[in-house]
Amino acid sequence: AGTYYDAGTDTMVVNVTSRSGLAAVRAAGVRPRLVDFNTRQLTRVTDALTARASIPGTAWAIDPRGNEVDVTADRTVSRAELARLRAVTNRFAKRTALDRTSGRLQPTIAGGQAIYGGGSRCSLGFNVRSGSTYYFLTAGHCTNIAYYWYANSSQTTYLGYRAGSSFPGNDYGIVRYNSSVSKPGTVYLYNGSYQDITSAANAYVGEYVRRSGSTTGLRGGSVQALNATVNYAQGSVYGLIKTNVCAEGGDSGGSLFDGTYAIGLTSGGSGNCSSGGTTYFQPVKEALSAYGVSVY
């Protein structure tokens, strides 16, 4: 029925739906929590939403702390579309929570540092390599826009060319370095210092994470849910990390990390860094596997 990290007690919590499950989890030395719905029951809700309500401006994810599916509809969702969404959530009323946000769910186009291509600015995620060949990862909705990428807005400092792009469905892309610029395996923290990245990891609910992006710099927050679906106007993206870390246009593709671990690439969200908001991230391990590269 899901797991999450409880920062207040510094423990991992495992949801179970039976008394026998409580005993088994306790016997394993982990803290159990009795809930009403198991993962299969909650997945039926997300499957129904995907089949019947993949409406641009909506998103959903299983929340293990609430033991429910959190559903979001932004301000672009019409009255008729909202009724269509509610027709699904009302079928599973005890298993869902529907939130109407005043923001707009969108990719955050406008590692941290700025990259430029096709008239747009995004953010570099992580420097990676395969043997002696070097690349960087960023968002797929960024690499879809341009083939050549630069380190400055006047596009005189050439970084490299697009070697792969996956969006929608996923949201990752890879650029092969074709320049002599320095390519450290670090993330810029926007205070003159850098965080060394040595490996990649999967996110977990409750994890404290930080994000670096070229518009809003370094921001922090926690993971709210995993395997989120976001229905952008450009298409649906699946398997994302949902967080309460803010982001704005131009932060797309930027680094999500926890200490020395690479976690994700900024995809999009709603809100901003003045009023707060929800931001979604592409898990970085999926991108690393797709392209056969590693962080360093």
Coordinates of C-alpha atoms in Angstrom, one line a residue:
A1 CA 0.0 0.0 0.0
G2 CA 3.0 2.3 -0.3
T3 CA 5.9 3.6 1.8
Y4 CA 7.1 7.1 2.8
Y5 CA 9.6 8.8 5.0
D6 CA 8.4 10.5 8.2
A7 CA 10.8 13.4 8.9
G8 CA 9.3 14.0 12.3
T9 CA 10.4 10.6 13.6
D10 CA 13.2 9.9 11.1
T11 CA 11.7 6.6 10.1
M12 CA 10.4 4.9 7.0
V13 CA 6.7 4.0 7.2
V14 CA 5.1 1.0 5.4
N15 CA 1.4 1.0 4.8
V16 CA -0.5 -2.3 5.2
T17 CA -4.2 -3.2 5.0
S18 CA -4.4 -6.1 7.4
R19 CA -3.5 -6.9 11.0
S20 CA -1.3 -9.7 9.8
G21 CA 0.5 -7.2 7.7
L22 CA 1.1 -5.1 10.8
A23 CA 2.8 -8.0 12.5
A24 CA 4.9 -8.9 9.5
V25 CA 6.2 -5.4 9.1
R26 CA 7.0 -5.0 12.8
A27 CA 8.8 -8.3 12.7
A28 CA 11.0 -6.9 9.9
G29 CA 12.0 -4.0 12.2
V30 CA 10.0 -1.4 10.2
R31 CA 7.2 0.9 11.3
P32 CA 3.8 -0.2 9.9
R33 CA 0.7 1.9 9.4
L34 CA -2.8 0.4 8.9
V35 CA -4.7 2.0 6.0
D36 CA -7.9 1.3 4.0
F37 CA -6.7 0.8 0.5
N38 CA -3.8 -1.2 -1.0
T39 CA -1.7 -0.2 -4.0
R40 CA -3.8 -2.3 -6.5
Q41 CA -7.0 -0.5 -5.4
L42 CA -5.4 2.9 -5.8
T43 CA -3.8 2.0 -9.2
R44 CA -7.3 1.1 -10.4
V45 CA -8.1 4.8 -9.9
T46 CA -5.1 6.1 -11.8
D47 CA -5.8 3.6 -14.6
A48 CA -9.4 4.9 -14.9
L49 CA -8.2 8.5 -14.9
T50 CA -5.7 7.7 -17.7
A51 CA -8.4 5.9 -19.8
R52 CA -11.2 8.4 -19.3
A53 CA -9.8 11.8 -18.2
S54 CA -6.4 12.5 -19.8
I55 CA -7.3 16.2 -20.1
P56 CA -4.7 18.9 -20.7
G57 CA -4.2 20.8 -17.4
T58 CA -4.7 17.8 -15.1
A59 CA -2.4 15.6 -13.1
W60 CA -2.6 12.8 -10.6
A61 CA -0.5 10.6 -8.4
I62 CA -0.9 8.1 -5.5
D63 CA -0.2 9.8 -2.2
P64 CA 0.9 7.1 0.3
R65 CA 0.6 9.5 3.3
G66 CA -3.0 10.3 2.5
N67 CA -3.7 6.7 1.2
E68 CA -5.5 8.3 -1.8
V69 CA -5.0 9.5 -5.3
D70 CA -4.4 13.3 -5.4
V71 CA -5.9 14.8 -8.6
T72 CA -5.2 18.3 -9.8
A73 CA -7.1 20.4 -12.3
D74 CA -5.6 23.8 -13.3
R75 CA -7.4 27.0 -14.4
T76 CA -7.4 26.0 -18.1
V77 CA -9.7 23.0 -17.4
S78 CA -13.2 23.9 -18.6
R79 CA -16.5 23.3 -16.8
A80 CA -17.3 20.4 -19.1
E81 CA -13.9 18.9 -18.7
L82 CA -14.1 19.2 -14.9
A83 CA -17.4 17.4 -15.0
R84 CA -15.7 14.6 -17.0
L85 CA -12.9 14.4 -14.5
R86 CA -15.4 14.3 -11.5
A87 CA -17.3 11.5 -13.2
V88 CA -14.2 9.4 -12.6
T89 CA -13.2 10.7 -9.2
N90 CA -16.8 10.4 -7.9
R91 CA -16.7 6.7 -8.7
F92 CA -13.8 6.3 -6.2
A93 CA -14.8 9.1 -3.8
K94 CA -13.1 7.6 -0.7
R95 CA -9.9 7.0 -2.7
T96 CA -9.5 10.4 -4.3
A97 CA -8.9 14.1 -3.5
L98 CA -9.5 16.6 -6.2
D99 CA -7.8 20.0 -6.0
R100 CA -8.5 23.0 -8.4
T101 CA -5.4 25.2 -8.7
S102 CA -5.4 28.8 -9.9
G103 CA -2.1 28.2 -11.7
R104 CA -1.4 26.5 -15.0
L105 CA 0.3 23.1 -15.5
Q106 CA 3.0 23.6 -18.1
P107 CA 6.6 22.7 -18.9
T108 CA 8.9 25.3 -17.3
I109 CA 10.6 26.5 -20.5
A110 CA 12.0 30.0 -20.6
G111 CA 21.7 21.5 -13.2
G112 CA 21.4 24.3 -12.8
Q113 CA 23.0 26.6 -15.2
A114 CA 21.4 28.1 -18.3
I115 CA 21.5 26.6 -21.7
Y116 CA 20.1 28.1 -24.9
G117 CA 18.7 26.7 -28.1
G118 CA 16.0 27.5 -30.7
G119 CA 15.3 30.9 -29.0
S120 CA 14.5 29.3 -25.7
R121 CA 16.3 29.0 -22.3
C122 CA 16.4 25.9 -20.3
S123 CA 18.6 24.5 -17.5
L124 CA 21.3 21.9 -17.6
G125 CA 20.5 18.8 -15.6
F126 CA 23.5 16.6 -15.1
N127 CA 26.7 16.1 -16.9
V128 CA 27.1 12.4 -17.9
R129 CA 29.4 10.2 -19.9
S130 CA 29.7 6.9 -21.7
G131 CA 33.4 5.9 -21.6
S132 CA 35.3 9.0 -22.9
T133 CA 32.3 10.6 -24.6
Y134 CA 30.6 13.4 -22.6
Y135 CA 27.0 14.6 -22.7
F136 CA 24.5 16.5 -20.5
L137 CA 20.9 15.6 -19.7
T138 CA 18.0 18.1 -19.7
A139 CA 14.3 18.0 -20.3
G140 CA 12.9 16.4 -23.4
H141 CA 10.5 19.3 -24.1
C142 CA 13.7 21.4 -24.3
T143 CA 15.7 19.2 -26.6
N144 CA 12.6 18.8 -28.9
I145 CA 12.9 22.5 -29.6
A146 CA 16.5 22.8 -30.8
Y147 CA 19.3 20.6 -32.3
Y148 CA 22.2 22.9 -31.3
W149 CA 22.8 24.1 -27.7
Y150 CA 24.8 27.0 -26.4
A151 CA 26.0 28.4 -23.0
N152 CA 24.9 32.0 -23.7
S153 CA 21.9 33.8 -25.1
S154 CA 23.9 35.3 -28.0
Q155 CA 24.7 31.7 -28.9
T156 CA 28.4 32.2 -29.4
T157 CA 29.6 29.6 -26.8
Y158 CA 28.7 26.3 -28.4
L159 CA 28.0 23.3 -26.1
G160 CA 26.9 20.5 -28.4
Y161 CA 24.1 18.9 -30.4
R162 CA 21.1 16.9 -29.5
A163 CA 21.8 13.2 -29.4
G164 CA 18.3 12.1 -28.2
S165 CA 15.0 13.4 -27.1
S166 CA 11.9 11.8 -25.5
F167 CA 8.7 14.0 -25.0
P168 CA 5.8 13.5 -24.4
G169 CA 5.5 10.2 -22.7
N170 CA 8.8 10.8 -21.0
D171 CA 10.5 14.2 -20.5
Y172 CA 14.3 13.7 -21.0
G173 CA 16.8 14.6 -23.6
I174 CA 20.6 14.3 -24.1
V175 CA 23.1 16.6 -25.7
R176 CA 26.5 15.4 -26.8
Y177 CA 29.3 17.8 -25.9
N178 CA 31.3 19.0 -28.9
S179 CA 33.3 21.7 -27.3
S180 CA 36.2 22.3 -25.0
V181 CA 34.1 23.9 -22.1
S182 CA 34.7 22.5 -18.6
K183 CA 32.3 19.6 -17.8
P184 CA 32.4 19.0 -14.1
G185 CA 30.2 16.4 -12.5
T186 CA 28.6 19.0 -10.2
V187 CA 25.5 21.1 -9.7
Y188 CA 25.7 24.9 -9.3
L189 CA 24.1 26.1 -6.0
Y190 CA 23.8 29.8 -7.0
N191 CA 26.0 30.9 -4.0
G192 CA 29.3 30.5 -5.7
S193 CA 29.7 26.9 -4.6
Y194 CA 28.9 23.5 -6.2
Q195 CA 27.5 20.1 -5.1
D196 CA 29.4 17.1 -6.3
I197 CA 27.2 14.4 -7.8
T198 CA 28.6 10.9 -7.6
S199 CA 25.7 8.5 -8.3
A200 CA 22.0 8.4 -9.2
A201 CA 19.1 7.2 -7.0
N202 CA 15.3 6.7 -7.0
A203 CA 13.2 9.2 -5.1
Y204 CA 11.1 8.2 -2.1
V205 CA 8.0 10.0 -0.6
G206 CA 9.0 12.3 2.2
E207 CA 12.6 12.8 0.9
Y208 CA 14.1 16.3 1.3
V209 CA 15.4 17.4 -2.1
R210 CA 16.9 20.4 -3.7
R211 CA 16.5 21.8 -7.2
S212 CA 18.9 24.0 -9.2
G213 CA 17.6 26.1 -12.1
S214 CA 18.7 29.1 -14.2
T215 CA 15.6 31.2 -13.3
T216 CA 15.0 30.8 -9.6
G217 CA 18.4 29.3 -8.5
L218 CA 18.5 26.8 -5.6
R219 CA 15.2 25.8 -4.0
G220 CA 14.3 23.0 -1.6
G221 CA 11.3 20.9 -0.6
S222 CA 10.0 17.4 -0.3
V223 CA 8.8 14.5 -2.5
Q224 CA 5.0 14.3 -2.3
A225 CA 4.3 11.3 -4.6
L226 CA 5.8 9.0 -7.2
N227 CA 4.7 7.7 -10.6
A228 CA 2.6 10.9 -11.3
T229 CA 0.8 11.5 -14.5
V230 CA 0.8 15.1 -15.9
N231 CA -1.3 16.0 -18.9
Y232 CA 0.4 19.0 -20.5
A233 CA -1.1 20.8 -23.6
Q234 CA 1.7 19.2 -25.6
G235 CA 0.9 15.7 -24.4
S236 CA 0.9 13.4 -21.3
V237 CA 4.0 12.5 -19.4
Y238 CA 4.0 9.5 -17.0
G239 CA 6.1 8.2 -14.1
L240 CA 7.0 11.6 -12.7
I241 CA 8.1 12.7 -9.2
K242 CA 5.7 15.1 -7.6
T243 CA 7.2 17.7 -5.2
N244 CA 6.3 20.9 -3.4
V245 CA 9.6 22.5 -4.7
C246 CA 8.8 25.6 -6.7
A247 CA 10.0 26.3 -10.2
E248 CA 9.4 28.9 -13.0
G249 CA 10.0 29.3 -16.7
G250 CA 13.6 28.5 -17.7
D251 CA 14.1 26.1 -14.8
S252 CA 13.2 23.2 -17.1
G253 CA 15.7 20.4 -17.3
G254 CA 17.4 21.6 -14.1
S255 CA 18.9 19.2 -11.5
L256 CA 16.9 17.6 -8.7
F257 CA 19.3 16.1 -6.2
D258 CA 19.7 14.9 -2.6
G259 CA 23.3 15.4 -1.5
T260 CA 25.6 13.6 -3.9
Y261 CA 22.7 11.7 -5.5
A262 CA 21.1 12.7 -8.8
I263 CA 17.4 12.3 -8.6
G264 CA 15.5 14.0 -11.4
L265 CA 15.2 16.6 -14.2
T266 CA 12.7 19.5 -13.9
S267 CA 9.7 18.8 -16.1
G268 CA 7.0 21.3 -15.2
G269 CA 4.2 22.3 -12.8
S270 CA 2.0 25.0 -11.6
G271 CA 2.6 28.1 -9.4
N272 CA 5.8 30.0 -8.9
C273 CA 8.5 30.8 -6.4
S274 CA 6.6 33.8 -5.0
S275 CA 3.3 32.0 -4.0
G276 CA 4.6 28.4 -4.1
G277 CA 3.5 25.6 -6.3
T278 CA 3.8 22.0 -7.3
T279 CA 6.6 20.8 -9.6
Y280 CA 7.1 17.5 -11.4
F281 CA 10.4 15.9 -12.2
Q282 CA 11.5 13.2 -14.7
P283 CA 13.4 10.4 -12.7
V284 CA 17.0 10.6 -13.8
K285 CA 17.7 6.9 -13.6
E286 CA 15.3 6.2 -16.5
A287 CA 17.1 8.7 -18.7
L288 CA 20.5 7.3 -17.7
S289 CA 19.3 3.8 -18.6
A290 CA 17.8 4.9 -21.9
Y291 CA 21.0 6.5 -23.1
G292 CA 23.5 4.1 -21.5
V293 CA 25.3 6.9 -19.6
S294 CA 26.3 7.6 -16.0
V295 CA 26.8 10.6 -13.8
Y296 CA 30.4 11.2 -12.6

